[in-house]
Amino acid sequence: AQSVTQLDSHVSVSEGTPVLLRCNYSSSYSPSLFWYVQHPNKGLQLLLKYTSAATLVKGINGFEAEFKKSETSFHLTKPSAHMSDAAEYFCVVRGGSSGNTGKLIFGQGTTLQVKP
Amino acid sequence: DTGVSQNPRHKITKRGQNVTFRCDPISEHNRLYWYRQTLGQGPEFLTYFQNEAQLEKSRLLSDRFSAERPKGSFSTLEIQRTEQGDSAMYLCASSFGSGGYQETQYFGPGTRLLVL
């Protein structure tokens, strides 16, 4: 079965410093992977998605993620944190026996705190 | 495009009562999903529709839960005889596609349910 594990439940950075949110996945086939962000009292917003085209995926607001098959990882990074980046981040894998169902499987989430 | 909308945004009910939530997807999206998110956790898949057909249901969806999408547009999620454990955020998402790699789900703001 497909699954994702977010390695940190809480990450704290200073404004202007790099962000690293870690995610490992488990899948028996080439996965579809996503990062979503959830700001307080707002809906989930797609940051970026990996769909086997390129291993380095660029998303919105300066975020990017690199798919590493050998490490089964899909870590999210940003060179310089902004106060508005403070939110809950979810690593997500598409489910199903071959990734062809619609359902998404979410990690537990990582809370990103940005200090001034 | 106004995005996915959900009503009501908040619902407080007493244990044993029935509640119904509505989701209006992005127009022309053929797939509609329901997820449940409890405090401090990632969303969990409940069920999804392709047009009016309900294609998959999670084992989380007990007999007290029923979802419909009668005309392939909006959907309703009903919970009968609510229990305190049903307290959660109920999220709806929609997409256009057939489950391929390019499919992206867009989420609504959610309905927060509190069962007293």
mmCIF file of C-alpha atoms in Angstrom:
data_model
loop_
_atom_site.group_PDB
_atom_site.id
_atom_site.type_symbol
_atom_site.label_atom_id
_atom_site.label_comp_id
_atom_site.label_asym_id
_atom_site.label_seq_id
_atom_site.Cartn_x
_atom_site.Cartn_y
_atom_site.Cartn_z
ATOM 1 C CA ALA A 1 0.000 0.000 0.000
ATOM 2 C CA GLN A 2 1.076 3.535 -0.642
ATOM 3 C CA SER A 3 2.048 5.771 2.248
ATOM 4 C CA VAL A 4 3.996 8.885 3.120
ATOM 5 C CA THR A 5 5.862 9.739 6.291
ATOM 6 C CA GLN A 6 6.636 13.303 7.224
ATOM 7 C CA LEU A 7 9.708 13.162 9.366
ATOM 8 C CA ASP A 8 9.120 16.345 11.363
ATOM 9 C CA SER A 9 5.882 17.350 13.005
ATOM 10 C CA HIS A 10 7.155 20.874 13.656
ATOM 11 C CA VAL A 11 9.855 22.966 11.956
ATOM 12 C CA SER A 12 10.898 26.424 13.090
ATOM 13 C CA VAL A 13 13.031 28.765 10.978
ATOM 14 C CA SER A 14 13.930 32.428 10.992
ATOM 15 C CA GLU A 15 12.660 34.684 8.264
ATOM 16 C CA GLY A 16 15.073 34.751 5.346
ATOM 17 C CA THR A 17 16.656 31.365 6.131
ATOM 18 C CA PRO A 18 16.146 28.163 4.095
ATOM 19 C CA VAL A 19 13.224 25.817 4.659
ATOM 20 C CA LEU A 20 13.457 22.024 4.515
ATOM 21 C CA LEU A 21 10.395 19.853 5.133
ATOM 22 C CA ARG A 22 11.132 16.149 4.859
ATOM 23 C CA CYS A 23 8.938 13.444 3.382
ATOM 24 C CA ASN A 24 9.583 9.771 2.651
ATOM 25 C CA TYR A 25 7.197 7.696 0.595
ATOM 26 C CA SER A 26 6.436 4.021 0.149
ATOM 27 C CA SER A 27 5.067 2.772 -3.141
ATOM 28 C CA SER A 28 5.311 -0.344 -5.255
ATOM 29 C CA TYR A 29 5.195 1.656 -8.487
ATOM 30 C CA SER A 30 6.272 5.052 -9.733
ATOM 31 C CA PRO A 31 4.225 7.346 -7.523
ATOM 32 C CA SER A 32 2.384 10.602 -8.045
ATOM 33 C CA LEU A 33 3.457 12.854 -5.201
ATOM 34 C CA PHE A 34 2.196 16.224 -4.058
ATOM 35 C CA TRP A 35 2.772 18.900 -1.474
ATOM 36 C CA TYR A 36 -0.246 20.823 -0.199
ATOM 37 C CA VAL A 37 -0.288 23.766 2.199
ATOM 38 C CA GLN A 38 -3.050 24.638 4.649
ATOM 39 C CA HIS A 39 -3.190 28.083 6.176
ATOM 40 C CA PRO A 40 -5.371 28.612 9.246
ATOM 41 C CA ASN A 41 -9.050 28.791 8.345
ATOM 42 C CA LYS A 42 -8.272 28.307 4.658
ATOM 43 C CA GLY A 43 -8.589 25.380 2.301
ATOM 44 C CA LEU A 44 -5.800 23.116 1.149
ATOM 45 C CA GLN A 45 -3.760 24.624 -1.664
ATOM 46 C CA LEU A 46 -1.566 22.677 -4.063
ATOM 47 C CA LEU A 47 2.074 23.763 -3.900
ATOM 48 C CA LEU A 48 3.524 21.358 -6.456
ATOM 49 C CA LYS A 49 3.231 17.865 -7.886
ATOM 50 C CA TYR A 50 5.574 15.181 -9.201
ATOM 51 C CA THR A 51 4.242 13.175 -12.118
ATOM 52 C CA SER A 52 7.406 11.435 -13.399
ATOM 53 C CA ALA A 53 8.344 14.122 -15.913
ATOM 54 C CA ALA A 54 11.203 15.806 -14.051
ATOM 55 C CA THR A 55 12.727 14.905 -10.706
ATOM 56 C CA LEU A 56 13.088 18.541 -9.614
ATOM 57 C CA VAL A 57 9.667 20.099 -9.388
ATOM 58 C CA LYS A 58 9.070 23.798 -9.010
ATOM 59 C CA GLY A 59 5.936 25.052 -7.335
ATOM 60 C CA ILE A 60 4.291 28.242 -6.290
ATOM 61 C CA ASN A 61 5.738 30.859 -3.927
ATOM 62 C CA GLY A 62 9.332 29.774 -4.500
ATOM 63 C CA PHE A 63 8.937 26.214 -3.219
ATOM 64 C CA GLU A 64 10.451 23.221 -4.933
ATOM 65 C CA ALA A 65 10.833 19.518 -4.261
ATOM 66 C CA GLU A 66 13.155 16.837 -5.529
ATOM 67 C CA PHE A 67 12.046 13.272 -6.185
ATOM 68 C CA LYS A 68 14.799 10.823 -5.194
ATOM 69 C CA LYS A 69 13.861 7.261 -6.000
ATOM 70 C CA SER A 70 16.979 5.765 -4.406
ATOM 71 C CA GLU A 71 16.111 7.438 -1.120
ATOM 72 C CA THR A 72 12.304 7.208 -1.522
ATOM 73 C CA SER A 73 12.165 10.862 -0.585
ATOM 74 C CA PHE A 74 10.316 13.950 -1.769
ATOM 75 C CA HIS A 75 11.571 16.781 0.418
ATOM 76 C CA LEU A 76 10.183 20.296 0.111
ATOM 77 C CA THR A 77 12.573 23.250 0.120
ATOM 78 C CA LYS A 78 12.569 27.013 -0.183
ATOM 79 C CA PRO A 79 15.717 29.156 -0.229
ATOM 80 C CA SER A 80 14.368 31.954 1.942
ATOM 81 C CA ALA A 81 11.425 31.754 4.326
ATOM 82 C CA HIS A 82 8.814 34.480 4.498
ATOM 83 C CA MET A 83 6.488 35.162 7.379
ATOM 84 C CA SER A 84 3.537 34.276 5.151
ATOM 85 C CA ASP A 85 4.925 30.732 4.742
ATOM 86 C CA ALA A 86 3.865 29.845 8.283
ATOM 87 C CA ALA A 87 1.276 27.097 7.814
ATOM 88 C CA GLU A 88 0.669 23.342 7.874
ATOM 89 C CA TYR A 89 2.285 21.388 5.041
ATOM 90 C CA PHE A 90 1.183 17.971 3.839
ATOM 91 C CA CYS A 91 3.081 15.477 1.738
ATOM 92 C CA VAL A 92 0.651 13.400 -0.307
ATOM 93 C CA VAL A 93 0.763 10.300 -2.516
ATOM 94 C CA ARG A 94 -1.910 9.114 -4.895
ATOM 95 C CA GLY A 95 -3.424 5.813 -3.779
ATOM 96 C CA GLY A 96 -4.628 2.686 -5.498
ATOM 97 C CA SER A 97 -2.948 -0.536 -6.540
ATOM 98 C CA SER A 98 -1.197 1.191 -9.416
ATOM 99 C CA GLY A 99 -1.735 4.831 -8.590
ATOM 100 C CA ASN A 100 -4.658 5.077 -10.898
ATOM 101 C CA THR A 101 -7.372 5.821 -8.398
ATOM 102 C CA GLY A 102 -8.191 9.335 -7.442
ATOM 103 C CA LYS A 103 -7.844 9.094 -3.718
ATOM 104 C CA LEU A 104 -5.003 10.900 -2.034
ATOM 105 C CA ILE A 105 -3.113 9.620 0.990
ATOM 106 C CA PHE A 106 -1.867 12.394 3.262
ATOM 107 C CA GLY A 107 1.013 12.478 5.688
ATOM 108 C CA GLN A 108 0.508 13.658 9.250
ATOM 109 C CA GLY A 109 1.572 17.181 8.401
ATOM 110 C CA THR A 110 4.450 19.481 9.343
ATOM 111 C CA THR A 111 3.785 22.778 11.063
ATOM 112 C CA LEU A 112 6.145 25.448 9.775
ATOM 113 C CA GLN A 113 6.812 28.318 12.139
ATOM 114 C CA VAL A 114 8.650 31.381 10.801
ATOM 115 C CA LYS A 115 10.232 33.663 13.373
ATOM 116 C CA PRO A 116 10.929 37.322 12.614
ATOM 117 C CA ASP B 1 -14.193 29.878 -11.828
ATOM 118 C CA THR B 2 -15.247 30.302 -8.226
ATOM 119 C CA GLY B 3 -13.572 27.210 -6.828
ATOM 120 C CA VAL B 4 -15.031 24.445 -4.709
ATOM 121 C CA SER B 5 -17.638 25.654 -2.238
ATOM 122 C CA GLN B 6 -18.990 23.900 0.840
ATOM 123 C CA ASN B 7 -21.983 24.626 3.015
ATOM 124 C CA PRO B 8 -22.391 25.107 5.831
ATOM 125 C CA ARG B 9 -18.924 26.177 6.946
ATOM 126 C CA HIS B 10 -19.674 25.284 10.548
ATOM 127 C CA LYS B 11 -22.211 22.955 12.135
ATOM 128 C CA ILE B 12 -22.868 22.269 15.796
ATOM 129 C CA THR B 13 -25.242 19.441 16.594
ATOM 130 C CA LYS B 14 -26.234 17.202 19.459
ATOM 131 C CA ARG B 15 -25.316 13.567 19.591
ATOM 132 C CA GLY B 16 -27.889 11.434 17.817
ATOM 133 C CA GLN B 17 -28.985 14.093 15.338
ATOM 134 C CA ASN B 18 -28.594 13.825 11.578
ATOM 135 C CA VAL B 19 -26.547 16.336 9.599
ATOM 136 C CA THR B 20 -26.092 16.967 5.881
ATOM 137 C CA PHE B 21 -23.280 18.816 4.155
ATOM 138 C CA ARG B 22 -23.204 20.092 0.607
ATOM 139 C CA CYS B 23 -20.315 20.444 -1.817
ATOM 140 C CA ASP B 24 -20.386 22.316 -5.115
ATOM 141 C CA PRO B 25 -17.382 21.406 -7.271
ATOM 142 C CA ILE B 26 -15.646 23.476 -9.874
ATOM 143 C CA SER B 27 -17.903 23.459 -12.909
ATOM 144 C CA GLU B 28 -17.201 20.699 -15.434
ATOM 145 C CA HIS B 29 -15.093 18.719 -12.959
ATOM 146 C CA ASN B 30 -16.210 15.123 -13.301
ATOM 147 C CA ARG B 31 -14.652 13.811 -10.082
ATOM 148 C CA LEU B 32 -15.657 14.748 -6.559
ATOM 149 C CA TYR B 33 -14.017 13.569 -3.346
ATOM 150 C CA TRP B 34 -14.826 13.654 0.348
ATOM 151 C CA TYR B 35 -12.166 13.612 3.055
ATOM 152 C CA ARG B 36 -12.258 13.941 6.832
ATOM 153 C CA GLN B 37 -9.640 15.744 8.872
ATOM 154 C CA THR B 38 -9.422 15.511 12.644
ATOM 155 C CA LEU B 39 -7.407 17.896 14.764
ATOM 156 C CA GLY B 40 -3.658 17.535 14.259
ATOM 157 C CA GLN B 41 -3.997 14.929 11.520
ATOM 158 C CA GLY B 42 -3.845 14.855 7.760
ATOM 159 C CA PRO B 43 -7.058 14.430 5.778
ATOM 160 C CA GLU B 44 -8.334 10.870 5.311
ATOM 161 C CA PHE B 45 -10.160 9.706 2.219
ATOM 162 C CA LEU B 46 -13.838 8.838 2.616
ATOM 163 C CA THR B 47 -15.320 8.380 -0.846
ATOM 164 C CA TYR B 48 -15.327 9.676 -4.400
ATOM 165 C CA PHE B 49 -17.579 10.004 -7.405
ATOM 166 C CA GLN B 50 -16.929 10.059 -11.093
ATOM 167 C CA ASN B 51 -19.910 11.894 -12.500
ATOM 168 C CA GLU B 52 -22.842 10.400 -10.566
ATOM 169 C CA ALA B 53 -21.231 7.016 -9.897
ATOM 170 C CA GLN B 54 -19.724 6.378 -6.470
ATOM 171 C CA LEU B 55 -16.541 4.493 -7.349
ATOM 172 C CA GLU B 56 -14.864 3.910 -4.017
ATOM 173 C CA LYS B 57 -15.702 4.060 -0.325
ATOM 174 C CA SER B 58 -13.272 3.904 2.552
ATOM 175 C CA ARG B 59 -13.828 1.507 5.428
ATOM 176 C CA LEU B 60 -13.940 4.704 7.502
ATOM 177 C CA LEU B 61 -17.350 5.342 5.973
ATOM 178 C CA SER B 62 -19.614 3.482 8.361
ATOM 179 C CA ASP B 63 -23.246 2.657 7.655
ATOM 180 C CA ARG B 64 -24.229 5.934 9.278
ATOM 181 C CA PHE B 65 -22.554 7.852 6.460
ATOM 182 C CA SER B 66 -24.030 8.229 3.009
ATOM 183 C CA ALA B 67 -22.945 10.350 0.075
ATOM 184 C CA GLU B 68 -24.732 11.173 -3.128
ATOM 185 C CA ARG B 69 -24.084 13.030 -6.328
ATOM 186 C CA PRO B 70 -27.403 12.617 -8.106
ATOM 187 C CA LYS B 71 -26.835 14.664 -11.243
ATOM 188 C CA GLY B 72 -23.095 14.550 -11.414
ATOM 189 C CA SER B 73 -22.776 18.098 -10.145
ATOM 190 C CA PHE B 74 -23.081 18.922 -6.434
ATOM 191 C CA SER B 75 -22.761 16.269 -3.750
ATOM 192 C CA THR B 76 -24.186 15.773 -0.280
ATOM 193 C CA LEU B 77 -22.701 13.910 2.648
ATOM 194 C CA GLU B 78 -25.135 12.836 5.348
ATOM 195 C CA ILE B 79 -24.257 11.538 8.777
ATOM 196 C CA GLN B 80 -27.044 9.824 10.670
ATOM 197 C CA ARG B 81 -27.170 9.450 14.458
ATOM 198 C CA THR B 82 -24.062 11.561 14.954
ATOM 199 C CA GLU B 83 -21.513 10.576 17.571
ATOM 200 C CA GLN B 84 -18.908 12.719 19.295
ATOM 201 C CA GLY B 85 -16.239 10.904 17.326
ATOM 202 C CA ASP B 86 -17.694 12.369 14.140
ATOM 203 C CA SER B 87 -16.450 15.815 15.155
ATOM 204 C CA ALA B 88 -14.011 16.804 12.434
ATOM 205 C CA MET B 89 -13.471 18.973 9.374
ATOM 206 C CA TYR B 90 -15.143 17.487 6.298
ATOM 207 C CA LEU B 91 -13.352 18.440 3.115
ATOM 208 C CA CYS B 92 -14.550 18.241 -0.439
ATOM 209 C CA ALA B 93 -12.329 18.278 -3.513
ATOM 210 C CA SER B 94 -12.959 18.120 -7.230
ATOM 211 C CA SER B 95 -10.905 17.334 -10.303
ATOM 212 C CA PHE B 96 -11.156 16.747 -14.010
ATOM 213 C CA GLY B 97 -9.761 13.508 -15.300
ATOM 214 C CA SER B 98 -9.730 9.788 -14.918
ATOM 215 C CA GLY B 99 -7.105 9.264 -12.264
ATOM 216 C CA GLY B 100 -4.051 9.735 -14.421
ATOM 217 C CA TYR B 101 -0.830 11.361 -13.364
ATOM 218 C CA GLN B 102 -1.956 14.812 -14.401
ATOM 219 C CA GLU B 103 -5.091 14.855 -12.271
ATOM 220 C CA THR B 104 -5.074 17.589 -9.635
ATOM 221 C CA GLN B 105 -7.603 17.866 -6.845
ATOM 222 C CA TYR B 106 -8.814 21.293 -5.755
ATOM 223 C CA PHE B 107 -10.125 21.557 -2.230
ATOM 224 C CA GLY B 108 -12.954 23.521 -0.719
ATOM 225 C CA PRO B 109 -12.729 25.370 2.618
ATOM 226 C CA GLY B 110 -14.352 22.517 4.522
ATOM 227 C CA THR B 111 -17.275 22.106 6.904
ATOM 228 C CA ARG B 112 -16.324 21.944 10.555
ATOM 229 C CA LEU B 113 -18.633 19.661 12.538
ATOM 230 C CA LEU B 114 -18.871 19.672 16.320
ATOM 231 C CA VAL B 115 -21.012 17.024 17.967
ATOM 232 C CA LEU B 116 -21.948 17.812 21.564
#
